[in-house]
């Protein structure tokens, strides 16, 4: 079969590799029908994720068809259409028993395309198949469901739920890439008073409006703190969601939030940020961090199946898997191509 194989910083290839086989009795082998590329894959290709070594197949998001299952798999059957989630769950460890699957210490967590071979391939081995895949509901497309492999639950859990968004809140979302847009979409489920999207790219602010932001701010031209204070009698946002992953945007969130509010960090940070405790110590501010657990995936699948959320809007570009390298170029050059999510089909 063919797969996207990582060969060290800046090096990847769509190349012939052995087809995966069942290794543990809880494995499934899934034929990948639809797959996408994550911003995290670009981080890996920059060399930011040391655990990813030469020869690793990338990718942690897919929808596919079960081709084979191990003898210990109870609920997943050959021929099932399944969502392969970015988080694998052993289902038995302390963290899994608590619903914190992202922190699994029983061999799961974020392993696909990280510690084991991933989904950017014609076939993928999925460990703990019963607790790490989700049946695709009737009446929805593969590419809609694919948006729930990572960005859907990430924006919702780590942004909206960690941020404790409530009806009537003013929610500021810093960064309107796919995960920021997912957080905007998730925040709207709680009927906020305002959703303020903040981004340096006007194309992404336009997308933010389509996903439900009623106010957009480009900090190159406008003062985000002044605009949010103007909406809140000078207090600041109830919830500030960081969806970029650099120090200036995290620090901005701590200036956007009101006393008693919450800063929910979603961004993947590659360096330190300054925590201005000299300002924050007196403000009763809560700061949350997190890797997605995907405990909300069943909820989001129900919202998709009943058309309460529109996930098709995320998909801006489509490719055949044979054109995987072109898809990477398009996704990596989002400023020019306006790519949000690119979808590859077998
Ligand atoms: Zn991802
Ligand atoms: Zn576990």
Short mmCIF file of C-alpha atoms and ligand atoms in Angstrom, two decimals:
data_model
loop_
_atom_site.label_atom_id
_atom_site.label_comp_id
_atom_site.label_asym_id
_atom_site.label_seq_id
_atom_site.Cartn_x
_atom_site.Cartn_y
_atom_site.Cartn_z
CA UNK A 1 0.00 0.00 0.00
CA UNK A 2 0.97 3.69 -0.13
CA UNK A 3 1.33 6.07 2.80
CA UNK A 4 2.76 9.43 3.80
CA UNK A 5 6.00 8.54 5.56
CA UNK A 6 7.99 10.99 7.71
CA UNK A 7 11.74 10.98 7.09
CA UNK A 8 12.97 13.66 9.49
CA UNK A 9 12.38 17.45 9.57
CA UNK A 10 11.14 18.76 6.23
CA UNK A 11 11.15 15.26 4.67
CA UNK A 12 8.09 13.26 3.73
CA UNK A 13 7.12 10.98 0.86
CA UNK A 14 4.05 9.17 -0.53
CA UNK A 15 5.66 5.78 -0.79
CA UNK A 16 5.11 2.03 -0.87
CA UNK A 17 5.05 0.43 2.60
CA UNK A 18 3.86 -2.92 3.98
CA UNK A 19 0.14 -3.17 4.69
CA UNK A 20 -0.52 -3.27 8.47
CA UNK A 21 -1.61 -6.50 10.13
CA UNK A 22 -3.39 -7.36 13.39
CA UNK A 23 -0.79 -7.28 16.18
CA UNK A 24 -3.00 -7.40 19.29
CA UNK A 25 -6.38 -9.08 19.62
CA UNK A 26 -8.05 -5.72 20.28
CA UNK A 27 -6.84 -4.25 16.94
CA UNK A 28 -8.84 -3.47 13.84
CA UNK A 29 -7.46 -2.94 10.36
CA UNK A 30 -9.35 -0.13 8.67
CA UNK A 31 -9.30 0.67 4.96
CA UNK A 32 -9.00 4.45 4.87
CA UNK A 33 -11.75 5.99 2.71
CA UNK A 34 -11.30 9.65 3.71
CA UNK A 35 -8.40 11.31 5.50
CA UNK A 36 -7.21 14.82 6.29
CA UNK A 37 -4.12 16.76 7.38
CA UNK A 38 -3.82 18.55 10.74
CA UNK A 39 -1.80 21.59 11.74
CA UNK A 40 -0.06 19.19 14.13
CA UNK A 41 1.26 17.25 11.12
CA UNK A 42 2.95 20.47 9.96
CA UNK A 43 4.48 20.87 13.43
CA UNK A 44 5.84 17.32 13.15
CA UNK A 45 7.31 18.11 9.73
CA UNK A 46 9.08 21.13 11.20
CA UNK A 47 10.73 18.75 13.68
CA UNK A 48 8.79 20.11 16.70
CA UNK A 49 7.58 16.68 17.88
CA UNK A 50 10.63 14.63 18.83
CA UNK A 51 8.66 11.42 19.51
CA UNK A 52 7.94 11.10 15.78
CA UNK A 53 10.84 9.22 14.23
CA UNK A 54 12.08 8.47 10.70
CA UNK A 55 9.82 5.97 8.95
CA UNK A 56 6.61 6.86 10.82
CA UNK A 57 3.36 7.05 8.81
CA UNK A 58 1.69 10.38 9.69
CA UNK A 59 -1.98 11.21 10.31
CA UNK A 60 -4.47 10.88 13.18
CA UNK A 61 -7.82 11.54 11.49
CA UNK A 62 -9.76 9.19 9.18
CA UNK A 63 -13.07 7.66 8.23
CA UNK A 64 -12.88 4.17 6.80
CA UNK A 65 -14.25 0.69 6.45
CA UNK A 66 -13.26 -2.11 8.83
CA UNK A 67 -11.40 -4.81 6.91
CA UNK A 68 -10.32 -7.12 9.72
CA UNK A 69 -10.62 -7.34 13.50
CA UNK A 70 -8.71 -9.18 16.22
CA UNK A 71 -10.35 -11.96 18.23
CA UNK A 72 -10.86 -9.68 21.24
CA UNK A 73 -12.86 -7.02 19.38
CA UNK A 74 -16.51 -7.24 20.42
CA UNK A 75 -18.49 -4.37 18.89
CA UNK A 76 -16.67 -3.39 15.70
CA UNK A 77 -17.33 -5.71 12.75
CA UNK A 78 -15.86 -6.25 9.31
CA UNK A 79 -17.58 -3.90 6.84
CA UNK A 80 -18.51 -1.26 9.48
CA UNK A 81 -17.94 2.38 8.51
CA UNK A 82 -16.08 3.98 11.37
CA UNK A 83 -14.56 7.25 12.49
CA UNK A 84 -10.93 6.73 13.54
CA UNK A 85 -10.40 9.31 16.26
CA UNK A 86 -7.17 11.18 16.98
CA UNK A 87 -7.30 9.71 20.49
CA UNK A 88 -6.98 6.00 21.17
CA UNK A 89 -8.39 4.74 24.48
CA UNK A 90 -7.44 1.52 26.27
CA UNK A 91 -10.69 1.90 28.21
CA UNK A 92 -9.28 0.41 31.40
CA UNK A 93 -6.60 2.70 32.85
CA UNK A 94 -7.16 5.32 35.55
CA UNK A 95 -7.53 8.14 33.03
CA UNK A 96 -9.80 6.24 30.66
CA UNK A 97 -12.05 5.27 33.59
CA UNK A 98 -12.31 9.01 34.24
CA UNK A 99 -13.13 9.87 30.59
CA UNK A 100 -9.72 11.53 30.15
CA UNK A 101 -8.81 9.36 27.17
CA UNK A 102 -6.23 11.84 25.88
CA UNK A 103 -4.14 11.07 28.98
CA UNK A 104 -4.51 7.26 28.62
CA UNK A 105 -1.59 5.42 30.26
CA UNK A 106 -2.65 1.97 29.06
CA UNK A 107 -1.17 2.27 25.58
CA UNK A 108 -3.57 4.86 24.11
CA UNK A 109 -3.75 8.65 24.05
CA UNK A 110 -2.50 10.46 20.96
CA UNK A 111 -0.56 7.60 19.40
CA UNK A 112 -1.68 7.47 15.73
CA UNK A 113 0.81 9.24 13.49
CA UNK A 114 2.88 9.95 16.61
CA UNK A 115 4.03 6.82 18.44
CA UNK A 116 2.58 4.29 15.98
CA UNK A 117 1.79 4.46 12.26
CA UNK A 118 -1.11 6.74 11.41
CA UNK A 119 -4.02 7.27 9.04
CA UNK A 120 -2.42 8.98 6.02
CA UNK A 121 -2.29 5.62 4.31
CA UNK A 122 -4.48 3.21 2.41
CA UNK A 123 -4.87 1.07 5.56
CA UNK A 124 -4.34 1.75 9.26
CA UNK A 125 -4.08 -0.49 12.32
CA UNK A 126 -6.30 0.89 15.09
CA UNK A 127 -5.52 -0.44 18.59
CA UNK A 128 -8.32 -0.85 21.15
CA UNK A 129 -10.81 -0.70 18.28
CA UNK A 130 -13.92 -1.04 20.47
CA UNK A 131 -13.12 2.06 22.51
CA UNK A 132 -11.26 4.08 19.86
CA UNK A 133 -13.63 4.09 16.87
CA UNK A 134 -17.15 5.42 16.42
CA UNK A 135 -19.85 4.13 14.06
CA UNK A 136 -20.69 6.57 11.27
CA UNK A 137 -24.39 7.52 11.64
CA UNK A 138 -26.79 7.17 8.72
CA UNK A 139 -27.47 10.22 6.57
CA UNK A 140 -24.13 11.99 6.97
CA UNK A 141 -21.11 12.07 4.69
CA UNK A 142 -17.69 10.67 5.45
CA UNK A 143 -16.11 14.10 5.18
CA UNK A 144 -18.52 15.62 7.71
CA UNK A 145 -17.72 12.84 10.18
CA UNK A 146 -14.00 13.25 9.46
CA UNK A 147 -14.21 16.73 11.00
CA UNK A 148 -14.95 14.98 14.31
CA UNK A 149 -11.69 13.02 14.33
CA UNK A 150 -9.91 15.97 15.90
CA UNK A 151 -10.99 19.58 15.29
CA UNK A 152 -14.64 19.12 16.31
CA UNK A 153 -14.03 17.72 19.80
CA UNK A 154 -10.85 19.78 20.28
CA UNK A 155 -12.57 23.16 19.83
CA UNK A 156 -15.61 22.01 21.81
CA UNK A 157 -13.94 20.29 24.77
CA UNK A 158 -10.71 22.21 25.22
CA UNK A 159 -12.16 25.59 24.19
CA UNK A 160 -15.88 25.75 24.92
CA UNK A 161 -16.37 23.22 27.74
CA UNK A 162 -13.08 23.94 29.53
CA UNK A 163 -13.92 27.65 29.13
CA UNK A 164 -17.35 26.97 30.72
CA UNK A 165 -19.23 29.04 28.12
CA UNK A 166 -22.74 29.87 29.34
CA UNK A 167 -25.79 31.57 27.79
CA UNK A 168 -25.32 35.32 27.52
CA UNK A 169 -21.53 35.17 27.70
CA UNK A 170 -19.19 37.28 25.62
CA UNK A 171 -16.71 34.81 24.13
CA UNK A 172 -13.48 35.96 22.50
CA UNK A 173 -11.77 33.44 20.22
CA UNK A 174 -8.18 34.32 19.32
CA UNK A 175 -7.22 32.49 16.13
CA UNK A 176 -9.78 31.56 13.46
CA UNK A 177 -8.10 28.51 11.94
CA UNK A 178 -9.98 25.19 11.88
CA UNK A 179 -9.84 24.69 15.66
CA UNK A 180 -10.79 28.31 16.42
CA UNK A 181 -13.73 27.98 14.01
CA UNK A 182 -14.71 24.76 15.76
CA UNK A 183 -14.67 26.63 19.09
CA UNK A 184 -16.89 29.36 17.58
CA UNK A 185 -19.32 26.72 16.31
CA UNK A 186 -19.35 25.00 19.71
CA UNK A 187 -19.79 28.27 21.63
CA UNK A 188 -22.89 29.06 19.55
CA UNK A 189 -24.58 25.95 20.99
CA UNK A 190 -24.72 27.85 24.31
CA UNK A 191 -26.37 31.04 22.97
CA UNK A 192 -23.62 33.51 23.86
CA UNK A 193 -24.39 37.25 23.73
CA UNK A 194 -21.42 37.83 21.43
CA UNK A 195 -18.70 35.77 19.81
CA UNK A 196 -15.71 37.93 18.93
CA UNK A 197 -13.25 36.37 16.46
CA UNK A 198 -9.72 37.80 16.47
CA UNK A 199 -7.25 36.94 13.68
CA UNK A 200 -4.63 38.66 11.53
CA UNK A 201 -6.00 37.06 8.31
CA UNK A 202 -9.10 38.71 6.88
CA UNK A 203 -10.02 35.52 5.00
CA UNK A 204 -10.20 33.66 8.31
CA UNK A 205 -12.33 36.43 9.83
CA UNK A 206 -14.76 36.00 6.92
CA UNK A 207 -14.89 32.29 7.68
CA UNK A 208 -15.43 33.09 11.37
CA UNK A 209 -18.57 35.07 10.46
CA UNK A 210 -19.91 32.06 8.57
CA UNK A 211 -19.31 29.89 11.63
CA UNK A 212 -21.24 32.27 13.88
CA UNK A 213 -18.94 35.05 15.10
CA UNK A 214 -20.93 38.30 15.13
CA UNK A 215 -17.89 40.55 15.64
CA UNK A 216 -14.53 40.18 13.93
CA UNK A 217 -11.34 42.00 14.86
CA UNK A 218 -8.08 42.23 12.94
CA UNK A 219 -5.47 43.32 15.53
CA UNK A 220 -3.29 44.71 12.74
CA UNK A 221 -5.85 47.50 12.39
CA UNK A 222 -7.98 47.40 15.55
CA UNK A 223 -7.57 47.17 19.33
CA UNK A 224 -9.15 43.86 20.38
CA UNK A 225 -9.10 44.68 24.11
CA UNK A 226 -10.87 48.02 23.55
CA UNK A 227 -13.53 46.37 21.36
CA UNK A 228 -14.21 43.59 23.89
CA UNK A 229 -14.30 46.08 26.78
CA UNK A 230 -16.75 48.18 24.75
CA UNK A 231 -19.11 45.18 24.65
CA UNK A 232 -18.82 44.42 28.36
CA UNK A 233 -19.00 47.75 30.22
CA UNK A 234 -15.23 47.74 30.43
CA UNK A 235 -14.97 44.33 32.12
CA UNK A 236 -13.67 42.01 29.41
CA UNK A 237 -14.72 38.68 27.94
CA UNK A 238 -16.35 36.01 30.09
CA UNK A 239 -14.31 33.43 28.20
CA UNK A 240 -11.18 33.95 26.08
CA UNK A 241 -10.21 30.96 23.94
CA UNK A 242 -6.61 30.73 22.65
CA UNK A 243 -6.50 28.80 19.37
CA UNK A 244 -3.13 29.74 17.89
CA UNK A 245 -0.35 28.40 20.12
CA UNK A 246 2.12 31.29 20.40
CA UNK A 247 3.03 33.46 23.38
CA UNK A 248 1.50 36.78 22.14
CA UNK A 249 -1.96 35.27 21.59
CA UNK A 250 -1.95 33.50 24.97
CA UNK A 251 -0.86 36.73 26.66
CA UNK A 252 -3.58 38.60 24.76
CA UNK A 253 -6.20 36.21 26.12
CA UNK A 254 -5.15 37.07 29.66
CA UNK A 255 -5.77 40.77 28.89
CA UNK A 256 -9.10 40.08 27.13
CA UNK A 257 -10.68 38.11 30.00
CA UNK A 258 -12.80 39.78 32.69
CA UNK A 259 -12.15 39.33 36.41
CA UNK A 260 -13.68 35.98 37.32
CA UNK A 261 -13.57 34.77 33.71
CA UNK A 262 -11.78 31.87 32.07
CA UNK A 263 -8.89 31.65 29.62
CA UNK A 264 -9.09 28.31 27.78
CA UNK A 265 -5.87 27.46 25.98
CA UNK A 266 -6.33 25.19 22.98
CA UNK A 267 -3.24 26.09 20.93
CA UNK A 268 -0.25 23.75 20.66
CA UNK A 269 2.66 25.77 22.07
CA UNK A 270 6.26 25.25 21.01
CA UNK A 271 7.74 27.79 23.44
CA UNK A 272 7.15 29.58 26.76
CA UNK A 273 4.72 32.45 27.34
CA UNK A 274 4.79 35.06 30.10
CA UNK A 275 2.12 34.71 32.77
CA UNK A 276 1.50 38.24 34.07
CA UNK A 277 0.66 37.26 37.64
CA UNK A 278 1.35 40.85 38.72
CA UNK A 279 -1.93 41.71 36.94
CA UNK A 280 -3.78 38.41 37.21
CA UNK A 281 -3.30 37.47 40.88
CA UNK A 282 -6.17 39.72 41.99
CA UNK A 283 -8.62 38.89 39.18
CA UNK A 284 -9.96 35.40 40.06
CA UNK A 285 -9.13 34.26 36.54
CA UNK A 286 -9.15 30.54 35.69
CA UNK A 287 -6.69 29.32 33.06
CA UNK A 288 -7.23 25.88 31.55
CA UNK A 289 -5.04 23.78 29.28
CA UNK A 290 -5.71 20.46 27.67
CA UNK A 291 -5.27 17.81 25.05
CA UNK A 292 -8.59 16.69 23.63
CA UNK A 293 -10.08 13.58 25.28
CA UNK A 294 -12.82 13.02 22.63
CA UNK A 295 -15.40 12.22 25.34
CA UNK A 296 -17.71 14.62 23.44
CA UNK A 297 -17.49 12.74 20.13
CA UNK A 298 -20.78 10.82 20.63
CA UNK A 299 -22.55 14.11 21.45
CA UNK A 300 -21.11 15.83 18.38
CA UNK A 301 -22.08 12.86 16.18
CA UNK A 302 -25.68 13.23 17.39
CA UNK A 303 -25.61 16.97 16.71
CA UNK A 304 -24.27 16.25 13.21
CA UNK A 305 -26.85 13.54 12.49
CA UNK A 306 -29.68 15.89 13.53
CA UNK A 307 -28.19 18.82 11.58
CA UNK A 308 -27.62 21.00 14.63
CA UNK A 309 -24.02 21.59 13.51
CA UNK A 310 -22.70 22.03 9.96
CA UNK A 311 -19.31 20.40 9.53
CA UNK A 312 -19.18 20.40 5.71
CA UNK A 313 -18.18 24.10 5.86
CA UNK A 314 -14.72 23.18 7.12
CA UNK A 315 -13.79 21.42 3.88
CA UNK A 316 -12.24 23.85 1.38
CA UNK A 317 -10.14 21.53 -0.82
CA UNK A 318 -10.48 17.94 -2.04
CA UNK A 319 -7.83 15.63 -3.49
CA UNK A 320 -7.30 12.03 -4.46
CA UNK A 321 -4.91 10.23 -2.09
CA UNK A 322 -2.41 9.88 -4.95
CA UNK A 323 -2.09 13.70 -4.82
CA UNK A 324 -1.24 13.74 -1.12
CA UNK A 325 1.89 15.88 -1.51
CA UNK A 326 -0.08 18.54 -3.39
CA UNK A 327 -2.67 18.48 -0.60
CA UNK A 328 0.10 19.10 1.95
CA UNK A 329 1.37 22.08 -0.07
CA UNK A 330 -2.15 23.52 -0.30
CA UNK A 331 -2.77 23.09 3.43
CA UNK A 332 0.63 24.47 4.44
CA UNK A 333 0.10 27.59 2.32
CA UNK A 334 -3.27 28.47 3.87
CA UNK A 335 -2.58 32.22 3.71
CA UNK A 336 -2.59 32.01 -0.09
CA UNK A 337 -4.93 29.07 -0.70
CA UNK A 338 -7.44 29.94 2.09
CA UNK A 339 -7.43 26.28 3.03
CA UNK A 340 -9.26 25.29 6.21
CA UNK A 341 -9.41 21.50 5.95
CA UNK A 342 -8.26 19.49 2.95
CA UNK A 343 -9.88 16.10 2.40
CA UNK A 344 -8.27 13.20 0.57
CA UNK A 345 -10.31 10.31 -0.75
CA UNK A 346 -9.17 6.83 -1.69
ZN1 LIG B 1 -4.82 16.99 14.78
ZN1 LIG B 2 -6.43 4.20 29.04
#
